[in-house]
Amino acid sequence: MSRYTKHKVDIITMGCSKNLVDSERLKRRLESKGYIAAHNPEEPDGEYVIVNTCGFIGDAKEESVMMLLRLGELKAEGRIGHLAVMGCLSERYRESLPAEMPEVDMWYGKFDWNGFVDSLPDLCATVQVKGWDRALTTPQHSAYLKISEGCNRFCAFCAIPLITGRHTSRPSEEILEEVRSLVSKGVKEFNVIAQDLSSYGLDLYGEHRLAQLIDAMADIPGVEWIRLHYAYPADFPMDVLDVMARRDNVCKYLDIALQHSSDRILERMRRHVTKAETEELLTEIRRRVPGIKIRTTLMVGFPGETEEDFAELMQFVKEQRFDRMGAFAYSEEEDTYGQRNYADDIPEEVKQQRLDALMDLQATISEELAQEMVGKEVRLLVDETDGETLTCRSQWDSPEVDMTYDVTGAPDARTGDFIRAVITGADTFDFTARALES
């Protein structure tokens, strides 16, 4: 006997914030047709469940597949109705997966998921929504803002261009219209995201336009914080640094994936940048934006990485002292340049040892840098309230991945408020702070 909730769609998002934006757009369209649309429910029970899959690396693909298998069991038990799939995994394997997963009823890719909405009958007089309009799943004061899709870089290890296609910028006028709409709904913080921020505008305008876009966003009343994610080091748009330095509401924060420091490995990765150029860029970023904090992502275990290459990477991290850092071990991806041209010759246990050593080093650096912040006054955004304690972030901390602040002494503060506080303690991942009187 079926036990699912009629006219309810459960949306489950796997992977990155770029997928999340797509799920939010899907949610808005479903609601405009009269459906109850729930995001990431603990116990899916919808007449329809649609999974927005990730296909970036092996672990992410496996996680998406395991989610589909679990939902297939719920469908067989009558606890959900129809099962649909969208996103990166199905975009990449849409010809082979349906035969392997007959429990899935509907298959969509990365860009044609509107077909799922169109396949459902209208439950009310539908409301016309703009292409970018969405129902936020983040706290109401914070939103991700996707400004482009795709990537032209074709790094040897990365399947993203095979999934998302060539880099395609959104028109700046459309982005600014979306920002104004989100501000009118209470959004104060904008986390700007793309596969490659550095290339924004090249396809539409024939030149870099990231700096102009961010400057125009900063002019919009109500925009309190703008934070930049996923820049590429080669051909970096240096003029955005001037905007960052000049505008108070552009966070002194940059997420720029560097991947490695060995020239030999960078060349094998097809990164189109050298260690010297990377070091020069980092020096210039820090010179032109005093107080900036840099987040990066690094990779270990790329084919051919020697102990000398890894030692060079460790030394690079010691010298650069990144404020925030993530890392992952190489996993071979079908049809990439690396998979076609290199043997995956680093044993898994060696990859893990290198990853552990790199993250242990970064943990030490992060704690040392955090201790240097103790006693300093900071402006914080309140994300959550829990009794007498607030969970907050600074301009240097992106949602979900960076430091949080446990703040006392502001009993009247509400979610979305900005407060001043002095940092009273720190460890590798979190701060404690005491609110200051306003």
GROMACS .gro file of C-alpha atoms in nm:
model
  438
    1MET     CA    1   0.000   0.000   0.000
    2SER     CA    2   0.135   0.342  -0.096
    3ARG     CA    3   0.215   0.574   0.192
    4TYR     CA    4   0.359   0.872   0.008
    5THR     CA    5   0.224   1.227   0.027
    6LYS     CA    6   0.036   1.328  -0.284
    7HIS     CA    7   0.131   1.650  -0.462
    8LYS     CA    8   0.463   1.662  -0.273
    9VAL     CA    9   0.804   1.667  -0.439
   10ASP     CA   10   1.116   1.595  -0.236
   11ILE     CA   11   1.432   1.749  -0.384
   12ILE     CA   12   1.760   1.596  -0.272
   13THR     CA   13   2.077   1.786  -0.360
   14MET     CA   14   2.413   1.614  -0.383
   15GLY     CA   15   2.742   1.791  -0.441
   16CYS     CA   16   2.825   2.159  -0.463
   17SER     CA   17   2.657   2.495  -0.414
   18LYS     CA   18   2.618   2.530  -0.792
   19ASN     CA   19   2.387   2.227  -0.781
   20LEU     CA   20   2.207   2.384  -0.487
   21VAL     CA   21   2.118   2.690  -0.694
   22ASP     CA   22   1.964   2.463  -0.959
   23SER     CA   23   1.762   2.284  -0.691
   24GLU     CA   24   1.638   2.617  -0.557
   25ARG     CA   25   1.524   2.717  -0.906
   26LEU     CA   26   1.350   2.381  -0.942
   27LYS     CA   27   1.180   2.428  -0.606
   28ARG     CA   28   1.044   2.768  -0.707
   29ARG     CA   29   0.899   2.631  -1.031
   30LEU     CA   30   0.733   2.340  -0.855
   31GLU     CA   31   0.576   2.572  -0.600
   32SER     CA   32   0.447   2.794  -0.880
   33LYS     CA   33   0.252   2.490  -1.009
   34GLY     CA   34   0.097   2.427  -0.667
   35TYR     CA   35   0.324   2.147  -0.540
   36ILE     CA   36   0.469   2.113  -0.193
   37ALA     CA   37   0.844   2.111  -0.255
   38ALA     CA   38   1.070   1.997   0.030
   39HIS     CA   39   1.448   2.019   0.014
   40ASN     CA   40   1.669   1.746   0.163
   41PRO     CA   41   1.403   1.596   0.391
   42GLU     CA   42   1.530   1.351   0.651
   43GLU     CA   43   1.262   1.100   0.553
   44PRO     CA   44   1.151   1.142   0.190
   45ASP     CA   45   0.782   1.066   0.145
   46GLY     CA   46   0.684   1.259  -0.167
   47GLU     CA   47   0.473   1.149  -0.458
   48TYR     CA   48   0.784   1.246  -0.653
   49VAL     CA   49   1.146   1.247  -0.542
   50ILE     CA   50   1.410   1.404  -0.764
   51VAL     CA   51   1.781   1.372  -0.690
   52ASN     CA   52   2.019   1.642  -0.813
   53THR     CA   53   2.330   1.427  -0.854
   54CYS     CA   54   2.703   1.502  -0.844
   55GLY     CA   55   2.949   1.352  -1.090
   56PHE     CA   56   3.271   1.533  -1.000
   57ILE     CA   57   3.489   1.262  -0.842
   58GLY     CA   58   3.456   0.895  -0.758
   59ASP     CA   59   3.339   0.941  -0.399
   60ALA     CA   60   3.073   1.192  -0.504
   61LYS     CA   61   2.947   0.965  -0.781
   62GLU     CA   62   2.928   0.672  -0.541
   63GLU     CA   63   2.736   0.883  -0.289
   64SER     CA   64   2.482   0.978  -0.557
   65VAL     CA   65   2.440   0.617  -0.669
   66MET     CA   66   2.394   0.495  -0.311
   67MET     CA   67   2.127   0.762  -0.258
   68LEU     CA   68   1.940   0.641  -0.568
   69LEU     CA   69   1.958   0.280  -0.452
   70ARG     CA   70   1.822   0.376  -0.110
   71LEU     CA   71   1.537   0.570  -0.269
   72GLY     CA   72   1.469   0.277  -0.499
   73GLU     CA   73   1.406   0.066  -0.190
   74LEU     CA   74   1.168   0.329  -0.050
   75LYS     CA   75   0.982   0.329  -0.381
   76ALA     CA   76   0.950  -0.051  -0.375
   77GLU     CA   77   0.805  -0.023  -0.024
   78GLY     CA   78   0.549   0.235  -0.139
   79ARG     CA   79   0.697   0.507   0.081
   80ILE     CA   80   0.768   0.733  -0.217
   81GLY     CA   81   0.595   0.751  -0.553
   82HIS     CA   82   0.805   0.827  -0.859
   83LEU     CA   83   1.185   0.861  -0.866
   84ALA     CA   84   1.357   1.112  -1.094
   85VAL     CA   85   1.721   1.208  -1.147
   86MET     CA   86   1.890   1.527  -1.267
   87GLY     CA   87   2.231   1.688  -1.239
   88CYS     CA   88   2.590   1.610  -1.324
   89LEU     CA   89   2.595   1.232  -1.285
   90SER     CA   90   2.297   1.180  -1.512
   91GLU     CA   91   2.425   1.438  -1.760
   92ARG     CA   92   2.748   1.244  -1.794
   93TYR     CA   93   2.609   0.889  -1.793
   94ARG     CA   94   2.256   0.939  -1.920
   95GLU     CA   95   2.293   0.673  -2.190
   96SER     CA   96   2.425   0.398  -1.964
   97LEU     CA   97   2.263   0.459  -1.625
   98PRO     CA   98   1.894   0.398  -1.714
   99ALA     CA   99   1.963   0.036  -1.807
  100GLU     CA  100   2.151  -0.015  -1.480
  101MET     CA  101   1.890   0.153  -1.258
  102PRO     CA  102   1.540   0.053  -1.369
  103GLU     CA  103   1.398   0.179  -1.040
  104VAL     CA  104   1.440   0.537  -1.171
  105ASP     CA  105   1.134   0.659  -1.362
  106MET     CA  106   1.259   0.983  -1.515
  107TRP     CA  107   1.603   1.092  -1.627
  108TYR     CA  108   1.717   1.451  -1.677
  109GLY     CA  109   2.061   1.603  -1.704
  110LYS     CA  110   2.231   1.919  -1.589
  111PHE     CA  111   2.038   2.159  -1.811
  112ASP     CA  112   1.706   2.004  -1.913
  113TRP     CA  113   1.550   1.955  -1.569
  114ASN     CA  114   1.270   2.196  -1.658
  115GLY     CA  115   1.132   1.895  -1.841
  116PHE     CA  116   1.056   1.740  -1.504
  117VAL     CA  117   0.848   2.042  -1.404
  118ASP     CA  118   0.670   2.042  -1.739
  119SER     CA  119   0.586   1.671  -1.702
  120LEU     CA  120   0.379   1.733  -1.389
  121PRO     CA  121   0.017   1.845  -1.414
  122ASP     CA  122  -0.066   2.194  -1.289
  123LEU     CA  123  -0.240   2.195  -0.951
  124CYS     CA  124  -0.331   2.563  -0.965
  125ALA     CA  125  -0.320   2.861  -1.194
  126THR     CA  126   0.052   2.870  -1.255
  127VAL     CA  127   0.257   3.173  -1.166
  128GLN     CA  128   0.510   3.290  -1.423
  129VAL     CA  129   0.859   3.297  -1.278
  130LYS     CA  130   1.178   3.436  -1.424
  131GLY     CA  131   1.449   3.192  -1.525
  132TRP     CA  132   1.669   3.287  -1.230
  133ASP     CA  133   1.394   3.301  -0.966
  134ARG     CA  134   1.427   3.048  -0.684
  135ALA     CA  135   1.309   2.943  -0.342
  136LEU     CA  136   1.606   2.975  -0.110
  137THR     CA  137   1.708   2.675   0.098
  138THR     CA  138   1.984   2.869   0.274
  139PRO     CA  139   1.917   3.100   0.569
  140GLN     CA  140   1.711   3.392   0.440
  141HIS     CA  141   1.994   3.643   0.485
  142SER     CA  142   2.246   3.448   0.271
  143ALA     CA  143   2.242   3.319  -0.086
  144TYR     CA  144   2.469   3.167  -0.346
  145LEU     CA  145   2.483   3.359  -0.673
  146LYS     CA  146   2.585   3.159  -0.980
  147ILE     CA  147   2.722   3.388  -1.251
  148SER     CA  148   2.833   3.136  -1.513
  149GLU     CA  149   2.831   2.770  -1.611
  150GLY     CA  150   3.094   2.548  -1.765
  151CYS     CA  151   3.469   2.574  -1.804
  152ASN     CA  152   3.719   2.608  -2.089
  153ARG     CA  153   4.028   2.507  -1.891
  154PHE     CA  154   4.025   2.128  -1.947
  155CYS     CA  155   4.260   2.043  -1.661
  156ALA     CA  156   4.390   1.688  -1.697
  157PHE     CA  157   4.212   1.556  -1.387
  158CYS     CA  158   3.876   1.728  -1.424
  159ALA     CA  159   3.557   1.599  -1.585
  160ILE     CA  160   3.358   1.918  -1.530
  161PRO     CA  161   3.396   2.051  -1.887
  162LEU     CA  162   3.276   1.713  -2.013
  163ILE     CA  163   2.961   1.756  -1.803
  164THR     CA  164   2.885   2.127  -1.813
  165GLY     CA  165   3.034   2.221  -2.149
  166ARG     CA  166   3.212   2.542  -2.243
  167HIS     CA  167   3.220   2.844  -2.017
  168THR     CA  168   2.900   3.047  -2.049
  169SER     CA  169   2.858   3.375  -1.861
  170ARG     CA  170   2.521   3.507  -1.754
  171PRO     CA  171   2.449   3.864  -1.870
  172SER     CA  172   2.542   4.111  -1.600
  173GLU     CA  173   2.203   4.287  -1.626
  174GLU     CA  174   2.026   3.960  -1.544
  175ILE     CA  175   2.256   3.891  -1.249
  176LEU     CA  176   2.201   4.239  -1.107
  177GLU     CA  177   1.823   4.198  -1.145
  178GLU     CA  178   1.846   3.876  -0.946
  179VAL     CA  179   2.054   4.046  -0.675
  180ARG     CA  180   1.798   4.325  -0.639
  181SER     CA  181   1.519   4.069  -0.612
  182LEU     CA  182   1.705   3.871  -0.346
  183VAL     CA  183   1.780   4.187  -0.147
  184SER     CA  184   1.409   4.268  -0.148
  185LYS     CA  185   1.353   3.927   0.017
  186GLY     CA  186   1.606   3.991   0.292
  187VAL     CA  187   1.932   3.856   0.150
  188LYS     CA  188   2.236   4.047   0.276
  189GLU     CA  189   2.523   3.813   0.191
  190PHE     CA  190   2.603   3.699  -0.164
  191ASN     CA  191   2.845   3.413  -0.218
  192VAL     CA  192   2.939   3.448  -0.585
  193ILE     CA  193   3.010   3.111  -0.746
  194ALA     CA  194   3.111   2.966  -1.083
  195GLN     CA  195   3.327   2.687  -1.217
  196ASP     CA  196   3.573   2.961  -1.317
  197LEU     CA  197   3.518   3.314  -1.189
  198SER     CA  198   3.832   3.434  -1.364
  199SER     CA  199   3.676   3.391  -1.709
  200TYR     CA  200   3.354   3.577  -1.638
  201GLY     CA  201   3.255   3.796  -1.931
  202LEU     CA  202   3.504   3.673  -2.189
  203ASP     CA  203   3.243   3.488  -2.393
  204LEU     CA  204   2.978   3.762  -2.376
  205TYR     CA  205   3.180   4.080  -2.385
  206GLY     CA  206   3.518   3.979  -2.523
  207GLU     CA  207   3.692   4.090  -2.203
  208HIS     CA  208   3.706   4.019  -1.832
  209ARG     CA  209   3.402   4.169  -1.662
  210LEU     CA  210   3.421   4.027  -1.308
  211ALA     CA  211   3.544   4.355  -1.158
  212GLN     CA  212   3.268   4.558  -1.322
  213LEU     CA  213   3.003   4.308  -1.211
  214ILE     CA  214   3.119   4.305  -0.849
  215ASP     CA  215   3.146   4.684  -0.843
  216ALA     CA  216   2.788   4.714  -0.970
  217MET     CA  217   2.665   4.460  -0.715
  218ALA     CA  218   2.834   4.656  -0.438
  219ASP     CA  219   2.634   4.965  -0.541
  220ILE     CA  220   2.300   4.796  -0.473
  221PRO     CA  221   2.153   4.913  -0.140
  222GLY     CA  222   2.118   4.626   0.104
  223VAL     CA  223   2.413   4.424  -0.027
  224GLU     CA  224   2.625   4.388   0.286
  225TRP     CA  225   2.874   4.118   0.187
  226ILE     CA  226   2.996   3.986  -0.148
  227ARG     CA  227   3.232   3.690  -0.134
  228LEU     CA  228   3.417   3.537  -0.433
  229HIS     CA  229   3.454   3.162  -0.489
  230TYR     CA  230   3.638   2.942  -0.736
  231ALA     CA  231   3.876   3.169  -0.922
  232TYR     CA  232   4.143   3.024  -1.150
  233PRO     CA  233   4.506   3.142  -1.114
  234ALA     CA  234   4.595   3.160  -1.485
  235ASP     CA  235   4.472   3.478  -1.655
  236PHE     CA  236   4.337   3.608  -1.324
  237PRO     CA  237   4.144   3.940  -1.356
  238MET     CA  238   4.367   4.163  -1.144
  239ASP     CA  239   4.128   4.460  -1.155
  240VAL     CA  240   3.888   4.276  -0.923
  241LEU     CA  241   4.147   4.325  -0.649
  242ASP     CA  242   4.107   4.702  -0.675
  243VAL     CA  243   3.731   4.665  -0.630
  244MET     CA  244   3.786   4.437  -0.332
  245ALA     CA  245   4.025   4.684  -0.170
  246ARG     CA  246   3.801   4.985  -0.236
  247ARG     CA  247   3.455   4.852  -0.151
  248ASP     CA  248   3.371   4.785   0.214
  249ASN     CA  249   3.097   4.537   0.126
  250VAL     CA  250   3.323   4.317  -0.088
  251CYS     CA  251   3.471   4.066   0.154
  252LYS     CA  252   3.848   4.048   0.181
  253TYR     CA  253   3.831   3.681   0.086
  254LEU     CA  254   3.920   3.483  -0.223
  255ASP     CA  255   3.867   3.115  -0.299
  256ILE     CA  256   4.122   3.022  -0.565
  257ALA     CA  257   4.204   2.658  -0.639
  258LEU     CA  258   4.578   2.611  -0.700
  259GLN     CA  259   4.598   2.227  -0.700
  260HIS     CA  260   4.979   2.200  -0.679
  261SER     CA  261   5.308   2.387  -0.670
  262SER     CA  262   5.550   2.158  -0.856
  263ASP     CA  263   5.606   2.289  -1.209
  264ARG     CA  264   5.632   1.935  -1.337
  265ILE     CA  265   5.297   1.835  -1.187
  266LEU     CA  266   5.130   2.162  -1.287
  267GLU     CA  267   5.233   2.098  -1.646
  268ARG     CA  268   5.105   1.741  -1.633
  269MET     CA  269   4.781   1.873  -1.488
  270ARG     CA  270   4.753   2.122  -1.776
  271ARG     CA  271   4.708   2.410  -1.537
  272HIS     CA  272   4.871   2.671  -1.766
  273VAL     CA  273   5.054   2.833  -1.476
  274THR     CA  274   5.393   2.792  -1.308
  275LYS     CA  275   5.494   2.792  -0.945
  276ALA     CA  276   5.670   3.127  -0.987
  277GLU     CA  277   5.362   3.280  -1.149
  278THR     CA  278   5.145   3.142  -0.868
  279GLU     CA  279   5.372   3.287  -0.601
  280GLU     CA  280   5.380   3.622  -0.779
  281LEU     CA  281   4.999   3.624  -0.800
  282LEU     CA  282   4.960   3.543  -0.430
  283THR     CA  283   5.206   3.817  -0.338
  284GLU     CA  284   5.020   4.070  -0.552
  285ILE     CA  285   4.680   3.968  -0.411
  286ARG     CA  286   4.804   4.019  -0.057
  287ARG     CA  287   4.975   4.348  -0.145
  288ARG     CA  288   4.675   4.500  -0.318
  289VAL     CA  289   4.416   4.378  -0.066
  290PRO     CA  290   4.564   4.417   0.282
  291GLY     CA  291   4.408   4.177   0.530
  292ILE     CA  292   4.272   3.939   0.267
  293LYS     CA  293   4.230   3.575   0.360
  294ILE     CA  294   4.281   3.317   0.087
  295ARG     CA  295   4.117   2.976   0.060
  296THR     CA  296   4.265   2.722  -0.178
  297THR     CA  297   4.224   2.360  -0.282
  298LEU     CA  298   4.517   2.127  -0.342
  299MET     CA  299   4.552   1.777  -0.484
  300VAL     CA  300   4.786   1.494  -0.390
  301GLY     CA  301   4.861   1.172  -0.572
  302PHE     CA  302   4.831   1.297  -0.928
  303PRO     CA  303   4.993   1.046  -1.168
  304GLY     CA  304   5.369   1.078  -1.158
  305GLU     CA  305   5.380   1.276  -0.833
  306THR     CA  306   5.712   1.185  -0.669
  307GLU     CA  307   5.816   1.223  -0.309
  308GLU     CA  308   6.014   1.529  -0.422
  309ASP     CA  309   5.703   1.681  -0.581
  310PHE     CA  310   5.504   1.622  -0.266
  311ALA     CA  311   5.780   1.765  -0.047
  312GLU     CA  312   5.775   2.076  -0.266
  313LEU     CA  313   5.400   2.105  -0.215
  314MET     CA  314   5.441   2.075   0.162
  315GLN     CA  315   5.707   2.347   0.160
  316PHE     CA  316   5.484   2.568  -0.053
  317VAL     CA  317   5.203   2.538   0.202
  318LYS     CA  318   5.444   2.612   0.487
  319GLU     CA  319   5.561   2.928   0.313
  320GLN     CA  320   5.223   3.054   0.192
  321ARG     CA  321   5.035   2.986   0.518
  322PHE     CA  322   4.693   2.976   0.359
  323ASP     CA  323   4.413   3.096   0.584
  324ARG     CA  324   4.177   2.826   0.461
  325MET     CA  325   4.260   2.512   0.267
  326GLY     CA  326   4.095   2.196   0.143
  327ALA     CA  327   4.263   1.902  -0.027
  328PHE     CA  328   4.175   1.575  -0.194
  329ALA     CA  329   4.347   1.276  -0.343
  330TYR     CA  330   4.346   1.223  -0.718
  331SER     CA  331   4.085   0.985  -0.853
  332GLU     CA  332   4.087   0.878  -1.216
  333GLU     CA  333   3.794   1.012  -1.417
  334GLU     CA  334   3.683   0.857  -1.745
  335ASP     CA  335   3.761   1.041  -2.068
  336THR     CA  336   3.973   1.308  -1.904
  337TYR     CA  337   4.316   1.391  -2.041
  338GLY     CA  338   4.476   1.238  -1.732
  339GLN     CA  339   4.287   0.911  -1.765
  340ARG     CA  340   4.373   0.882  -2.134
  341ASN     CA  341   4.740   0.971  -2.103
  342TYR     CA  342   4.867   0.876  -1.756
  343ALA     CA  343   4.867   0.560  -1.551
  344ASP     CA  344   4.712   0.608  -1.207
  345ASP     CA  345   5.041   0.494  -1.055
  346ILE     CA  346   5.029   0.626  -0.698
  347PRO     CA  347   4.903   0.358  -0.457
  348GLU     CA  348   4.590   0.452  -0.266
  349GLU     CA  349   4.765   0.416   0.069
  350VAL     CA  350   5.035   0.659  -0.043
  351LYS     CA  351   4.773   0.908  -0.161
  352GLN     CA  352   4.604   0.887   0.178
  353GLN     CA  353   4.932   0.928   0.367
  354ARG     CA  354   5.013   1.239   0.166
  355LEU     CA  355   4.665   1.378   0.211
  356ASP     CA  356   4.680   1.323   0.587
  357ALA     CA  357   5.024   1.486   0.611
  358LEU     CA  358   4.912   1.788   0.409
  359MET     CA  359   4.596   1.838   0.614
  360ASP     CA  360   4.786   1.793   0.941
  361LEU     CA  361   5.024   2.067   0.830
  362GLN     CA  362   4.734   2.295   0.739
  363ALA     CA  363   4.562   2.225   1.071
  364THR     CA  364   4.872   2.351   1.252
  365ILE     CA  365   4.887   2.662   1.033
  366SER     CA  366   4.515   2.728   1.073
  367GLU     CA  367   4.537   2.706   1.451
  368GLU     CA  368   4.836   2.939   1.462
  369LEU     CA  369   4.660   3.194   1.243
  370ALA     CA  370   4.345   3.162   1.451
  371GLN     CA  371   4.537   3.227   1.774
  372GLU     CA  372   4.667   3.549   1.622
  373MET     CA  373   4.306   3.669   1.596
  374VAL     CA  374   4.236   3.637   1.969
  375GLY     CA  375   4.168   3.978   2.120
  376LYS     CA  376   4.071   4.140   1.790
  377GLU     CA  377   3.739   4.305   1.723
  378VAL     CA  378   3.537   4.171   1.430
  379ARG     CA  379   3.207   4.230   1.256
  380LEU     CA  380   2.999   3.913   1.248
  381LEU     CA  381   2.686   3.791   1.074
  382VAL     CA  382   2.448   3.589   1.290
  383ASP     CA  383   2.358   3.256   1.126
  384GLU     CA  384   2.182   3.085   1.417
  385THR     CA  385   2.058   3.166   1.767
  386ASP     CA  386   2.048   2.906   2.042
  387GLY     CA  387   1.959   3.040   2.382
  388GLU     CA  388   2.236   3.271   2.493
  389THR     CA  389   2.482   3.161   2.224
  390LEU     CA  390   2.494   3.283   1.866
  391THR     CA  391   2.659   3.102   1.576
  392CYS     CA  392   2.819   3.362   1.352
  393ARG     CA  393   3.065   3.411   1.068
  394SER     CA  394   3.304   3.689   0.967
  395GLN     CA  395   3.366   3.827   0.619
  396TRP     CA  396   3.653   3.577   0.596
  397ASP     CA  397   3.432   3.273   0.644
  398SER     CA  398   3.218   3.113   0.377
  399PRO     CA  399   2.910   2.911   0.481
  400GLU     CA  400   2.960   2.543   0.555
  401VAL     CA  401   3.335   2.527   0.487
  402ASP     CA  402   3.507   2.790   0.704
  403MET     CA  403   3.535   2.901   1.066
  404THR     CA  404   3.236   2.976   1.286
  405TYR     CA  405   3.214   3.194   1.596
  406ASP     CA  406   3.027   3.099   1.914
  407VAL     CA  407   2.928   3.436   2.055
  408THR     CA  408   2.782   3.525   2.393
  409GLY     CA  409   2.655   3.853   2.526
  410ALA     CA  410   2.400   3.953   2.260
  411PRO     CA  411   2.065   3.814   2.382
  412ASP     CA  412   1.860   4.040   2.155
  413ALA     CA  413   2.043   3.955   1.831
  414ARG     CA  414   1.848   3.774   1.564
  415THR     CA  415   1.940   3.560   1.266
  416GLY     CA  416   2.066   3.785   0.988
  417ASP     CA  417   2.182   4.064   1.220
  418PHE     CA  418   2.533   4.203   1.214
  419ILE     CA  419   2.708   4.247   1.548
  420ARG     CA  420   3.047   4.356   1.675
  421ALA     CA  421   3.241   4.115   1.894
  422VAL     CA  422   3.586   4.059   2.038
  423ILE     CA  423   3.745   3.715   1.987
  424THR     CA  424   3.815   3.543   2.317
  425GLY     CA  425   3.944   3.202   2.207
  426ALA     CA  426   4.034   2.994   1.903
  427ASP     CA  427   4.117   2.647   1.784
  428THR     CA  428   4.165   2.492   1.440
  429PHE     CA  429   3.804   2.523   1.329
  430ASP     CA  430   3.615   2.764   1.556
  431PHE     CA  431   3.634   3.084   1.757
  432THR     CA  432   3.466   3.196   2.073
  433ALA     CA  433   3.376   3.561   2.105
  434ARG     CA  434   3.199   3.811   2.329
  435ALA     CA  435   2.957   4.059   2.177
  436LEU     CA  436   3.027   4.428   2.221
  437GLU     CA  437   2.763   4.682   2.305
  438SER     CA  438   2.629   4.849   1.994
   0.00000   0.00000   0.00000
